[in-house]
Short mmCIF file of C-alpha atoms in Angstrom, two decimals:
data_model
loop_
_atom_site.label_atom_id
_atom_site.label_comp_id
_atom_site.label_asym_id
_atom_site.label_seq_id
_atom_site.Cartn_x
_atom_site.Cartn_y
_atom_site.Cartn_z
CA UNK A 2 23.32 -79.83 36.25
CA UNK A 3 24.19 -83.48 36.79
CA UNK A 4 22.12 -86.45 35.83
CA UNK A 5 19.72 -87.84 38.42
CA UNK A 6 19.69 -91.40 39.64
CA UNK A 7 18.34 -93.96 37.22
CA UNK A 8 15.68 -95.45 39.41
CA UNK A 9 11.90 -95.64 39.35
CA UNK A 10 11.72 -94.52 42.97
CA UNK A 11 12.45 -90.77 43.29
CA UNK A 12 15.35 -89.83 45.54
CA UNK A 13 14.70 -86.69 47.56
CA UNK A 14 17.52 -84.29 48.29
CA UNK A 15 17.54 -81.62 50.98
CA UNK A 16 19.55 -78.44 50.34
CA UNK A 17 20.34 -76.19 53.31
CA UNK A 18 21.98 -72.94 52.25
CA UNK A 19 24.38 -70.83 54.26
CA UNK A 20 23.79 -67.71 56.27
CA UNK A 21 25.25 -67.72 59.79
CA UNK A 22 22.58 -67.22 62.44
CA UNK A 23 19.92 -67.11 59.72
CA UNK A 24 20.22 -70.92 59.54
CA UNK A 25 18.03 -71.10 62.66
CA UNK A 26 15.14 -70.65 60.21
CA UNK A 27 16.00 -74.02 58.64
CA UNK A 28 15.55 -75.78 61.97
CA UNK A 29 11.98 -74.51 62.21
CA UNK A 30 11.23 -75.88 58.73
CA UNK A 31 12.76 -79.24 59.70
CA UNK A 32 10.70 -79.32 62.90
CA UNK A 33 7.53 -78.88 60.85
CA UNK A 34 8.58 -81.68 58.48
CA UNK A 35 9.33 -83.95 61.45
CA UNK A 36 5.82 -83.32 62.77
CA UNK A 37 4.35 -84.30 59.39
CA UNK A 38 6.17 -87.64 59.26
CA UNK A 39 4.17 -90.79 60.09
CA UNK A 40 7.26 -92.53 61.49
CA UNK A 41 9.65 -90.86 63.94
CA UNK A 42 12.63 -92.83 62.63
CA UNK A 43 11.92 -92.18 58.96
CA UNK A 44 14.47 -89.97 57.19
CA UNK A 45 12.69 -88.43 54.16
CA UNK A 46 15.97 -87.12 52.71
CA UNK A 47 18.38 -89.81 51.42
CA UNK A 48 20.60 -86.99 50.11
CA UNK A 49 21.45 -84.05 52.41
CA UNK A 50 23.60 -81.14 51.24
CA UNK A 51 24.63 -78.11 53.28
CA UNK A 52 26.75 -75.01 52.95
CA UNK A 53 28.11 -72.69 55.64
CA UNK A 54 25.83 -72.80 58.72
CA UNK A 55 23.53 -74.98 56.63
CA UNK A 56 26.35 -77.54 56.57
CA UNK A 57 26.16 -77.78 60.36
CA UNK A 58 22.42 -78.46 60.18
CA UNK A 59 22.92 -80.93 57.33
CA UNK A 60 25.56 -82.97 59.15
CA UNK A 61 23.56 -82.79 62.38
CA UNK A 62 20.64 -84.40 60.52
CA UNK A 63 22.89 -86.98 58.86
CA UNK A 64 24.49 -87.98 62.16
CA UNK A 65 21.02 -88.75 63.51
CA UNK A 66 19.47 -90.06 60.30
CA UNK A 67 18.55 -93.37 61.99
CA UNK A 68 16.03 -91.38 64.07
CA UNK A 69 15.08 -88.25 62.14
CA UNK A 70 12.73 -86.67 64.68
CA UNK A 71 15.26 -87.03 67.49
CA UNK A 72 17.95 -85.45 65.29
CA UNK A 73 15.68 -82.47 64.60
CA UNK A 74 14.85 -82.20 68.30
CA UNK A 75 18.57 -81.98 69.12
CA UNK A 76 19.16 -79.32 66.49
CA UNK A 77 16.18 -77.33 67.77
CA UNK A 78 17.47 -77.51 71.33
CA UNK A 79 20.93 -76.29 70.33
CA UNK A 80 19.63 -73.36 68.29
CA UNK A 81 17.06 -72.29 70.90
CA UNK A 82 19.80 -72.22 73.53
CA UNK A 83 22.40 -70.47 71.40
CA UNK A 84 24.46 -67.59 72.78
CA UNK A 85 27.00 -65.60 70.81
CA UNK A 86 29.86 -66.66 73.08
CA UNK A 87 29.27 -70.29 72.02
CA UNK A 88 30.09 -69.37 68.40
CA UNK A 89 32.81 -66.73 68.68
CA UNK A 90 34.61 -64.78 71.40
CA UNK A 91 32.36 -61.91 72.45
CA UNK A 92 33.98 -60.94 75.77
CA UNK A 93 36.14 -57.80 76.10
CA UNK A 94 39.53 -59.59 76.11
CA UNK A 95 38.54 -61.80 73.18
CA UNK A 96 37.10 -58.96 71.06
CA UNK A 97 40.03 -56.59 71.72
CA UNK A 98 42.63 -59.29 71.09
CA UNK A 99 41.07 -60.33 67.79
CA UNK A 100 40.59 -56.71 66.65
CA UNK A 101 44.23 -55.86 67.35
CA UNK A 102 45.42 -58.99 65.54
CA UNK A 103 43.20 -58.16 62.56
CA UNK A 104 44.51 -54.58 62.35
CA UNK A 105 48.12 -55.68 62.89
CA UNK A 106 47.87 -58.31 60.19
CA UNK A 107 45.85 -56.34 57.63
CA UNK A 108 47.40 -52.87 57.99
CA UNK A 109 50.85 -53.46 59.45
CA UNK A 110 51.68 -56.86 57.99
CA UNK A 111 52.37 -58.44 61.38
CA UNK A 112 51.79 -62.12 62.16
CA UNK A 113 51.70 -63.42 58.61
CA UNK A 114 51.12 -67.01 59.73
CA UNK A 115 47.93 -66.12 61.62
CA UNK A 116 44.70 -66.49 59.55
CA UNK A 117 42.92 -63.16 58.99
CA UNK A 118 39.57 -62.78 60.78
CA UNK A 119 37.55 -60.18 62.67
CA UNK A 120 36.16 -62.77 65.10
CA UNK A 121 37.59 -65.79 66.90
CA UNK A 122 35.44 -68.86 66.18
CA UNK A 123 37.25 -71.23 68.58
CA UNK A 124 34.09 -71.61 70.76
CA UNK A 125 32.17 -73.02 67.77
CA UNK A 126 34.76 -75.77 67.34
CA UNK A 127 34.28 -76.80 70.98
CA UNK A 128 30.49 -76.79 70.67
CA UNK A 129 30.46 -78.89 67.50
CA UNK A 130 32.95 -81.37 68.92
CA UNK A 131 30.59 -81.84 71.86
CA UNK A 132 27.32 -82.04 69.88
CA UNK A 133 28.27 -84.01 66.74
CA UNK A 134 28.65 -87.79 66.64
CA UNK A 135 30.13 -88.30 63.17
CA UNK A 136 29.96 -92.10 63.52
CA UNK A 137 26.21 -91.78 63.02
CA UNK A 138 26.75 -90.98 59.32
CA UNK A 139 28.41 -94.31 58.55
CA UNK A 140 25.73 -96.15 60.57
CA UNK A 141 22.93 -94.42 58.64
CA UNK A 142 24.57 -95.23 55.28
CA UNK A 143 25.09 -98.84 56.36
CA UNK A 144 21.41 -99.21 57.32
CA UNK A 145 20.34 -97.52 54.05
CA UNK A 146 18.66 -94.64 55.86
CA UNK A 147 21.05 -92.25 54.09
CA UNK A 148 22.53 -92.26 50.61
CA UNK A 149 24.98 -89.37 51.07
CA UNK A 150 25.63 -86.17 52.99
CA UNK A 151 27.80 -83.36 51.66
CA UNK A 152 29.22 -80.01 52.73
CA UNK A 153 30.80 -77.44 50.44
CA UNK A 154 33.82 -75.27 51.22
CA UNK A 155 35.81 -72.79 49.14
CA UNK A 156 39.52 -73.38 48.49
CA UNK A 157 41.50 -70.14 48.75
CA UNK A 158 44.44 -71.54 46.76
CA UNK A 159 42.55 -73.40 44.02
CA UNK A 160 39.60 -71.00 43.77
CA UNK A 161 37.28 -74.01 43.63
CA UNK A 162 34.06 -74.85 45.43
CA UNK A 163 34.90 -78.28 46.88
CA UNK A 164 32.02 -80.52 47.95
CA UNK A 165 33.20 -83.06 50.54
CA UNK A 166 30.76 -85.94 50.68
CA UNK A 167 30.32 -89.19 52.61
CA UNK A 168 27.99 -91.89 51.38
CA UNK A 169 27.65 -95.07 49.41
CA UNK A 170 30.75 -96.28 47.58
CA UNK A 171 28.93 -96.30 44.23
CA UNK A 172 28.86 -92.48 44.08
CA UNK A 173 31.59 -91.19 41.76
CA UNK A 174 33.53 -87.94 42.28
CA UNK A 175 32.82 -85.12 39.84
CA UNK A 176 34.92 -82.44 38.20
CA UNK A 177 33.32 -79.32 36.75
CA UNK A 178 34.51 -75.77 36.15
CA UNK A 179 35.57 -74.44 39.57
CA UNK A 180 33.54 -77.07 41.44
CA UNK A 181 34.52 -80.61 42.35
CA UNK A 182 33.14 -83.43 44.50
CA UNK A 183 35.54 -85.29 46.78
CA UNK A 184 34.60 -88.45 48.74
CA UNK A 185 35.84 -88.35 52.32
CA UNK A 186 34.97 -89.20 55.89
CA UNK A 187 33.39 -86.00 57.16
CA UNK A 188 34.89 -84.52 60.31
CA UNK A 189 34.88 -81.35 62.39
CA UNK A 190 37.28 -79.44 60.12
CA UNK A 191 34.94 -79.79 57.13
CA UNK A 192 32.10 -78.10 59.05
CA UNK A 193 34.33 -75.32 60.39
CA UNK A 194 35.74 -74.67 56.91
CA UNK A 195 32.32 -74.54 55.27
CA UNK A 196 31.04 -72.09 57.92
CA UNK A 197 34.05 -69.73 57.90
CA UNK A 198 32.59 -66.52 56.45
CA UNK A 199 35.49 -64.66 54.75
CA UNK A 200 37.14 -61.97 56.90
CA UNK A 201 34.67 -62.58 59.72
CA UNK A 202 35.83 -66.10 60.72
CA UNK A 203 39.32 -67.55 60.13
CA UNK A 204 39.95 -69.99 57.26
CA UNK A 205 40.49 -73.66 58.12
CA UNK A 206 43.30 -75.85 56.78
CA UNK A 207 42.28 -79.23 55.33
CA UNK A 208 45.20 -81.30 54.08
CA UNK A 209 47.40 -78.75 52.27
CA UNK A 210 44.90 -75.97 51.53
CA UNK A 211 43.02 -73.33 53.48
CA UNK A 212 39.26 -73.32 53.04
CA UNK A 213 36.51 -70.83 53.79
CA UNK A 214 32.76 -70.48 53.48
CA UNK A 215 31.37 -72.73 50.75
CA UNK A 216 28.92 -70.09 49.51
CA UNK A 217 31.83 -68.15 48.01
CA UNK A 218 31.90 -68.86 44.25
CA UNK A 219 29.40 -71.69 44.60
CA UNK A 220 27.86 -71.06 41.21
CA UNK A 221 25.52 -74.08 41.26
CA UNK A 222 24.33 -74.79 44.85
CA UNK A 223 21.78 -77.41 43.74
CA UNK A 224 24.23 -79.37 41.59
CA UNK A 225 25.92 -81.43 44.39
CA UNK A 226 22.56 -82.97 45.38
CA UNK A 227 21.98 -84.08 41.78
CA UNK A 228 25.51 -85.50 41.52
CA UNK A 229 24.76 -87.53 44.66
CA UNK A 230 21.68 -89.06 43.05
CA UNK A 231 18.77 -86.79 44.00
CA UNK A 232 15.97 -86.66 41.43
CA UNK A 233 13.99 -83.98 43.29
CA UNK A 234 15.08 -81.38 45.84
CA UNK A 235 13.66 -79.44 48.74
CA UNK A 236 15.53 -76.15 49.10
CA UNK A 237 15.35 -74.33 52.44
CA UNK A 238 16.70 -70.85 51.84
CA UNK A 239 17.44 -67.90 54.09
CA UNK A 240 16.74 -65.23 51.48
CA UNK A 241 15.90 -61.69 52.52
CA UNK A 242 13.51 -61.50 49.57
CA UNK A 243 10.16 -62.69 50.97
CA UNK A 244 8.26 -65.13 48.76
CA UNK A 245 4.96 -66.97 48.82
CA UNK A 246 1.45 -66.02 49.82
CA UNK A 247 2.56 -64.72 53.22
CA UNK A 248 5.09 -62.31 51.76
CA UNK A 249 4.63 -58.73 52.78
CA UNK A 250 4.13 -56.05 50.15
CA UNK A 251 7.30 -54.23 49.10
CA UNK A 252 8.13 -51.33 51.36
CA UNK A 253 8.81 -47.95 49.79
CA UNK A 254 11.96 -46.76 51.52
CA UNK A 255 12.75 -43.12 52.07
CA UNK A 256 15.60 -41.62 50.07
CA UNK A 257 18.97 -42.18 51.73
CA UNK A 258 20.75 -38.89 52.46
CA UNK A 259 23.94 -40.32 54.00
CA UNK A 260 26.50 -42.59 52.36
CA UNK A 261 26.03 -46.31 53.16
CA UNK A 262 27.80 -47.52 56.30
CA UNK A 263 30.40 -50.27 56.27
CA UNK A 264 27.83 -52.60 57.83
CA UNK A 265 25.25 -51.77 55.17
CA UNK A 266 27.76 -52.47 52.39
CA UNK A 267 28.86 -55.68 54.11
CA UNK A 268 25.25 -56.79 54.47
CA UNK A 269 24.69 -56.54 50.72
CA UNK A 270 27.95 -58.40 50.07
CA UNK A 271 26.87 -61.20 52.42
CA UNK A 272 23.47 -61.39 50.73
CA UNK A 273 25.21 -61.60 47.36
CA UNK A 274 27.38 -64.46 48.61
CA UNK A 275 24.72 -66.50 50.39
CA UNK A 276 21.54 -65.82 48.46
CA UNK A 277 22.02 -64.69 44.85
CA UNK A 278 23.66 -67.87 43.50
CA UNK A 279 20.98 -70.09 45.02
CA UNK A 280 18.14 -68.01 43.64
CA UNK A 281 19.78 -67.94 40.19
CA UNK A 282 20.33 -71.71 40.28
CA UNK A 283 16.67 -72.35 41.16
CA UNK A 284 15.58 -70.09 38.30
CA UNK A 285 17.92 -71.90 35.88
CA UNK A 286 16.68 -75.32 37.00
CA UNK A 287 13.05 -74.29 36.53
CA UNK A 288 13.84 -73.07 33.00
CA UNK A 289 15.58 -76.36 32.20
CA UNK A 290 12.53 -78.20 33.53
CA UNK A 291 10.27 -76.19 31.19
CA UNK A 292 12.57 -76.92 28.25
CA UNK A 293 12.70 -80.62 29.13
CA UNK A 294 8.90 -80.84 29.17
CA UNK A 295 8.65 -79.15 25.77
CA UNK A 296 11.13 -81.51 24.07
CA UNK A 297 9.96 -85.16 23.79
CA UNK A 298 12.30 -87.57 25.59
CA UNK A 299 13.17 -89.41 22.36
CA UNK A 300 14.29 -86.13 20.76
CA UNK A 301 16.50 -84.97 23.63
CA UNK A 302 20.27 -85.17 22.92
CA UNK A 303 22.00 -87.73 25.15
CA UNK A 304 23.78 -86.32 28.18
CA UNK A 305 22.07 -82.93 27.93
CA UNK A 306 20.50 -83.40 31.37
CA UNK A 307 16.99 -82.19 30.55
CA UNK A 308 15.21 -84.74 32.70
CA UNK A 309 12.90 -82.64 34.94
CA UNK A 310 13.94 -82.24 38.58
CA UNK A 311 11.10 -81.35 40.93
CA UNK A 312 11.98 -78.42 43.18
CA UNK A 313 10.14 -77.17 46.26
CA UNK A 314 11.45 -74.00 47.88
CA UNK A 315 10.71 -72.77 51.40
CA UNK A 316 12.06 -69.32 52.23
CA UNK A 317 11.33 -66.71 54.91
CA UNK A 318 8.05 -64.85 54.50
CA UNK A 319 9.44 -61.89 56.47
CA UNK A 320 12.68 -59.89 56.04
CA UNK A 321 15.24 -61.33 58.46
CA UNK A 322 17.17 -58.08 58.80
CA UNK A 323 14.13 -56.45 60.42
CA UNK A 324 13.80 -59.32 62.86
CA UNK A 325 17.51 -58.94 63.67
CA UNK A 326 17.06 -55.19 64.22
CA UNK A 327 14.39 -55.90 66.83
CA UNK A 328 16.79 -58.18 68.72
CA UNK A 329 20.01 -56.16 68.43
CA UNK A 330 19.91 -55.39 72.15
CA UNK A 331 20.70 -59.07 72.77
CA UNK A 332 24.26 -58.64 71.55
CA UNK A 333 26.92 -58.77 74.30
CA UNK A 334 28.09 -55.28 75.32
CA UNK A 335 31.64 -55.70 74.05
CA UNK A 336 30.46 -56.82 70.65
CA UNK A 337 27.82 -54.09 70.49
CA UNK A 338 30.52 -51.46 70.98
CA UNK A 339 32.80 -53.20 68.48
CA UNK A 340 30.07 -53.22 65.81
CA UNK A 341 28.73 -49.74 66.52
CA UNK A 342 31.46 -48.01 64.49
CA UNK A 343 30.73 -49.90 61.23
CA UNK A 344 27.01 -49.25 61.80
CA UNK A 345 25.87 -52.84 62.44
CA UNK A 346 23.83 -51.84 65.51
CA UNK A 347 21.72 -49.41 63.46
CA UNK A 348 18.62 -50.45 61.51
CA UNK A 349 20.39 -49.86 58.17
CA UNK A 350 23.18 -52.25 59.18
CA UNK A 351 20.92 -55.02 60.46
CA UNK A 352 21.75 -57.13 57.42
CA UNK A 353 25.15 -57.99 58.91
CA UNK A 354 23.55 -58.44 62.31
CA UNK A 355 21.14 -61.04 60.90
CA UNK A 356 24.15 -63.27 60.16
CA UNK A 357 25.96 -62.76 63.49
CA UNK A 358 23.19 -62.59 66.11
CA UNK A 359 23.47 -66.03 67.72
CA UNK A 360 21.15 -65.26 70.64
CA UNK A 361 18.05 -67.14 71.95
CA UNK A 362 15.46 -64.45 71.21
CA UNK A 363 16.47 -63.96 67.58
CA UNK A 364 17.12 -67.63 66.84
CA UNK A 365 13.85 -68.70 68.47
CA UNK A 366 11.86 -66.21 66.40
CA UNK A 367 13.50 -67.54 63.23
CA UNK A 368 12.70 -71.12 64.26
CA UNK A 369 9.07 -70.18 64.79
CA UNK A 370 8.96 -68.37 61.44
CA UNK A 371 10.44 -71.42 59.69
CA UNK A 372 7.88 -73.69 61.36
CA UNK A 373 4.95 -71.47 60.35
CA UNK A 374 6.23 -70.99 56.78
CA UNK A 375 6.61 -74.76 56.34
CA UNK A 376 3.15 -75.44 57.76
CA UNK A 377 1.77 -72.84 55.35
CA UNK A 378 3.00 -75.20 52.60
CA UNK A 379 1.79 -78.33 54.41
CA UNK A 380 -0.16 -79.67 51.44
CA UNK A 381 2.78 -79.18 49.07
CA UNK A 382 5.18 -80.84 51.54
CA UNK A 383 2.91 -83.86 52.03
CA UNK A 384 2.60 -84.30 48.26
CA UNK A 385 6.31 -83.65 47.60
CA UNK A 386 7.51 -86.07 50.30
CA UNK A 387 4.73 -88.56 49.47
CA UNK A 388 3.46 -88.73 53.04
CA UNK A 389 0.24 -90.72 52.86
CA UNK A 390 -0.10 -91.96 56.44
CA UNK A 391 -1.69 -89.48 58.89
CA UNK A 392 1.05 -87.83 60.95
CA UNK A 393 1.46 -88.37 64.69
CA UNK A 394 0.80 -85.40 67.00
CA UNK A 395 3.43 -82.66 67.13
CA UNK A 396 6.22 -83.51 69.52
CA UNK A 397 9.05 -81.08 68.78
CA UNK A 398 8.89 -77.94 70.92
CA UNK A 399 8.88 -74.63 69.10
CA UNK A 400 8.73 -71.25 70.84
CA UNK A 401 5.35 -69.66 71.40
#
């Protein structure tokens, strides 16, 4: 872990992990935080870090950091109105064309210059170009409402997790094993690269290298926030492992008699990519905090980085794959047929579906779950964010 900023005033970092459509949950958490703020323009997160779909939410917040509540309202509106065709081609011609290109490239070696992907994410590029005003980042930094915002992508050539960040000039780049921080002016290609789930969405070329989803090989998801100066972090996860007092008791599953489907295998691989590293990093940070508290400050070796970093985690209290299974009928017909073979439309394959189901019913239920889970930790949030003034009445719409 990196050192934190040397200042008496704590700097709060927000970490939004990846997870495709699961990132709708984050918007519900942000809506709850916005409702707890005493000032609509106040941005409680000087450092904002995102990966994959979390990068889109992170940059959306940073672009509107001069008016936090309005930025959250815009994100909420986009996610509540999401349809699959706004993220990737889900019509018959689009699905068949992409499937044939994928098979031709992967099995027959045709079209070597075309990036490999099961789905065509061109619609997402159009949507983000319409919704994002990247000039808002520089304005927020200039007015000291934002210290830095960062998105992480994975370089296919270098094998490194590259964190592209925009913020104050005083922030130095960093170079660690397989992870580096690069100052830049964030643009559309950085978001598309960070959100390009391997094999599902095509890689994106930035300068001379192709990049994909930043969750791949991101061994220390919390580290970029600390490099950017955060001394405490709020982590909004999309884990399928329910936590907290609302968590349901473990379900005893019946013995599986058939081999796992391709969708079931893919779901576990996606969970491994998007969730495991973050959970391991949180566990490591908490252990370092315990060690730092046990060793007096004067006895700590210089540069060891044992200064405690406060961490607050908000994660789903219900399994998201089950919510996705309830909404699988929302998938467009062409895509439903395309995913039926691998088993993604069955309950056992709902893990994959939970990442790809960009539809209003599913996204709205995740937003509501995020809102309720955050409000269940209202006291902790108020203490963590040091909100002393009574909040104004709720003003961000969440689904009933």
